[in-house]
Amino acid sequence: MALKCYPLQPGGLLAIEAVALGLTSPKSVYDETLMNFPVIMLLMFMVAGIYFMKEFLLFTFTKILLSVRSKIILSFLFSLVAAVLSAFLDALTVTAVIITVAYGFYGVYHKVASGKPSIKHIIFSKKMRTNLARIQNKNSSHLNHF
């Protein structure tokens, strides 16, 4: 998952190309990779963490968006949340959080704008219709006895 989000494969291909073209030695590529391995691991785990926190982030930002009526206070709260995130996370992770929240908002907008129900809604509606028909049949049989 994280490998798809960050340019680890292209970076590796660039390193192989640099060695093939004679721009660097395999030893220097190995040393640089070894020195930057903690950063690579940080990026991979932060992307995985953001992916698993996607619903929580969307819930939090949606609560902020829907509970505040003033545009000025809303912009201040979004800036405050961004500042708190920036204080504890690196810039790339904050950008990933912002992209995740924006993508979540777009997903909600797209569901509403398209007018098509989600698959959960369709399944729920089928169950409701089945239960409603069964209840109506049961009630109509009771009414026939009167």
CSV table of C-alpha atoms in Angstrom, one decimal:
chain,number,residue,atom,x,y,z
A,1,MET,CA,0.0,0.0,0.0
A,2,ALA,CA,2.7,2.5,1.0
A,3,LEU,CA,4.8,1.5,-1.9
A,4,LYS,CA,2.1,2.7,-4.3
A,5,CYS,CA,1.8,6.1,-2.6
A,6,TYR,CA,5.5,7.1,-2.4
A,7,PRO,CA,8.1,7.0,-5.2
A,8,LEU,CA,10.2,4.2,-3.8
A,9,GLN,CA,10.2,2.1,-7.0
A,10,PRO,CA,11.1,5.1,-9.3
A,11,GLY,CA,13.8,6.1,-6.8
A,12,GLY,CA,15.2,2.6,-6.9
A,13,LEU,CA,15.1,2.6,-10.7
A,14,LEU,CA,16.9,6.0,-10.7
A,15,ALA,CA,19.6,4.5,-8.5
A,16,ILE,CA,20.0,1.5,-10.8
A,17,GLU,CA,20.2,3.8,-13.8
A,18,ALA,CA,22.8,6.0,-12.1
A,19,VAL,CA,25.0,2.9,-11.4
A,20,ALA,CA,24.4,1.6,-15.0
A,21,LEU,CA,25.5,5.0,-16.5
A,22,GLY,CA,28.5,5.2,-14.2
A,23,LEU,CA,27.4,8.3,-12.4
A,24,THR,CA,27.9,6.6,-9.0
A,25,SER,CA,29.1,3.4,-7.5
A,26,PRO,CA,26.9,0.6,-6.0
A,27,LYS,CA,28.7,1.2,-2.7
A,28,SER,CA,27.6,4.8,-2.5
A,29,VAL,CA,24.0,3.9,-3.4
A,30,TYR,CA,24.0,1.2,-0.7
A,31,ASP,CA,25.4,3.7,1.9
A,32,GLU,CA,22.9,6.4,1.0
A,33,THR,CA,20.0,3.9,1.1
A,34,LEU,CA,21.2,2.5,4.5
A,35,MET,CA,21.5,6.0,5.9
A,36,ASN,CA,18.0,7.0,4.7
A,37,PHE,CA,16.3,3.7,5.7
A,38,PRO,CA,14.7,5.3,8.8
A,39,VAL,CA,13.1,8.0,6.7
A,40,ILE,CA,11.8,5.4,4.2
A,41,MET,CA,10.3,3.3,7.0
A,42,LEU,CA,8.8,6.5,8.5
A,43,LEU,CA,7.1,7.3,5.2
A,44,MET,CA,5.8,3.8,4.8
A,45,PHE,CA,4.3,3.6,8.3
A,46,MET,CA,2.8,7.1,8.2
A,47,VAL,CA,1.0,6.3,4.9
A,48,ALA,CA,-0.3,3.1,6.4
A,49,GLY,CA,-1.4,4.9,9.6
A,50,ILE,CA,-3.2,7.6,7.6
A,51,TYR,CA,-4.9,5.0,5.5
A,52,PHE,CA,-6.3,3.2,8.6
A,53,MET,CA,-7.2,6.6,10.2
A,54,LYS,CA,-9.0,7.8,7.0
A,55,GLU,CA,-12.5,7.3,8.5
A,56,PHE,CA,-11.6,9.0,11.8
A,57,LEU,CA,-10.0,12.0,9.9
A,58,LEU,CA,-13.1,12.4,7.7
A,59,PHE,CA,-15.3,12.1,10.8
A,60,THR,CA,-13.3,14.8,12.7
A,61,PHE,CA,-13.1,17.3,9.8
A,62,THR,CA,-16.8,16.7,9.0
A,63,LYS,CA,-17.8,17.4,12.6
A,64,ILE,CA,-15.8,20.6,12.4
A,65,LEU,CA,-17.3,21.6,9.1
A,66,LEU,CA,-20.9,20.9,10.1
A,67,SER,CA,-20.8,22.2,13.7
A,68,VAL,CA,-19.4,25.7,12.9
A,69,ARG,CA,-21.7,28.2,11.2
A,70,SER,CA,-19.2,31.2,10.9
A,71,LYS,CA,-16.8,31.1,8.0
A,72,ILE,CA,-14.2,33.0,10.0
A,73,ILE,CA,-14.3,30.6,12.9
A,74,LEU,CA,-14.3,27.7,10.5
A,75,SER,CA,-11.2,28.9,8.7
A,76,PHE,CA,-9.6,29.5,12.1
A,77,LEU,CA,-10.4,26.0,13.2
A,78,PHE,CA,-9.0,24.4,10.0
A,79,SER,CA,-5.9,26.5,10.4
A,80,LEU,CA,-5.6,25.5,14.1
A,81,VAL,CA,-6.0,21.8,13.2
A,82,ALA,CA,-3.4,22.2,10.5
A,83,ALA,CA,-1.0,23.9,12.9
A,84,VAL,CA,-1.4,21.1,15.5
A,85,LEU,CA,-0.8,18.5,12.8
A,86,SER,CA,2.2,20.4,11.6
A,87,ALA,CA,3.6,20.5,15.1
A,88,PHE,CA,3.6,16.8,15.5
A,89,LEU,CA,3.9,15.5,12.0
A,90,ASP,CA,6.3,16.2,9.1
A,91,ALA,CA,5.1,18.2,6.1
A,92,LEU,CA,4.6,15.3,3.8
A,93,THR,CA,2.4,13.5,6.3
A,94,VAL,CA,0.3,16.7,6.8
A,95,THR,CA,-0.1,16.9,3.1
A,96,ALA,CA,-1.2,13.3,3.0
A,97,VAL,CA,-3.8,14.0,5.7
A,98,ILE,CA,-5.1,17.0,3.8
A,99,ILE,CA,-5.3,14.9,0.6
A,100,THR,CA,-7.1,12.1,2.5
A,101,VAL,CA,-9.7,14.5,4.0
A,102,ALA,CA,-10.2,16.2,0.6
A,103,TYR,CA,-10.7,12.9,-1.1
A,104,GLY,CA,-13.2,11.8,1.6
A,105,PHE,CA,-15.1,15.1,1.2
A,106,TYR,CA,-15.1,14.5,-2.6
A,107,GLY,CA,-16.4,10.9,-2.0
A,108,VAL,CA,-19.3,12.2,0.0
A,109,TYR,CA,-20.1,15.0,-2.5
A,110,HIS,CA,-19.9,12.5,-5.4
A,111,LYS,CA,-22.4,10.1,-3.6
A,112,VAL,CA,-24.8,12.9,-3.0
A,113,ALA,CA,-24.4,14.6,-6.4
A,114,SER,CA,-24.7,11.4,-8.4
A,115,GLY,CA,-28.0,10.5,-6.7
A,116,LYS,CA,-27.1,6.8,-6.8
A,117,PRO,CA,-27.4,4.9,-3.6
A,118,SER,CA,-24.5,3.0,-2.2
A,119,ILE,CA,-24.5,-0.8,-2.2
A,120,LYS,CA,-25.1,-0.8,1.6
A,121,HIS,CA,-28.2,1.3,1.0
A,122,ILE,CA,-29.4,-1.0,-1.7
A,123,ILE,CA,-28.9,-4.1,0.4
A,124,PHE,CA,-30.6,-2.4,3.4
A,125,SER,CA,-33.5,-1.3,1.2
A,126,LYS,CA,-34.0,-4.9,0.0
A,127,LYS,CA,-34.1,-6.2,3.5
A,128,MET,CA,-36.5,-3.5,4.6
A,129,ARG,CA,-38.8,-4.2,1.6
A,130,THR,CA,-38.8,-7.9,2.4
A,131,ASN,CA,-39.5,-7.3,6.1
A,132,LEU,CA,-42.2,-4.8,5.3
A,133,ALA,CA,-43.9,-7.2,2.8
A,134,ARG,CA,-43.8,-10.0,5.4
A,135,ILE,CA,-45.3,-7.7,8.1
A,136,GLN,CA,-48.0,-6.5,5.7
A,137,ASN,CA,-48.9,-10.1,4.8
A,138,LYS,CA,-49.0,-11.1,8.5
A,139,ASN,CA,-51.2,-8.1,9.3
A,140,SER,CA,-53.5,-8.7,6.4
A,141,SER,CA,-54.0,-12.4,7.4
A,142,HIS,CA,-55.0,-11.1,10.9
A,143,LEU,CA,-57.4,-8.6,9.4
A,144,ASN,CA,-59.1,-11.4,7.4
A,145,HIS,CA,-60.1,-13.2,10.6
A,146,PHE,CA,-62.2,-10.2,11.6
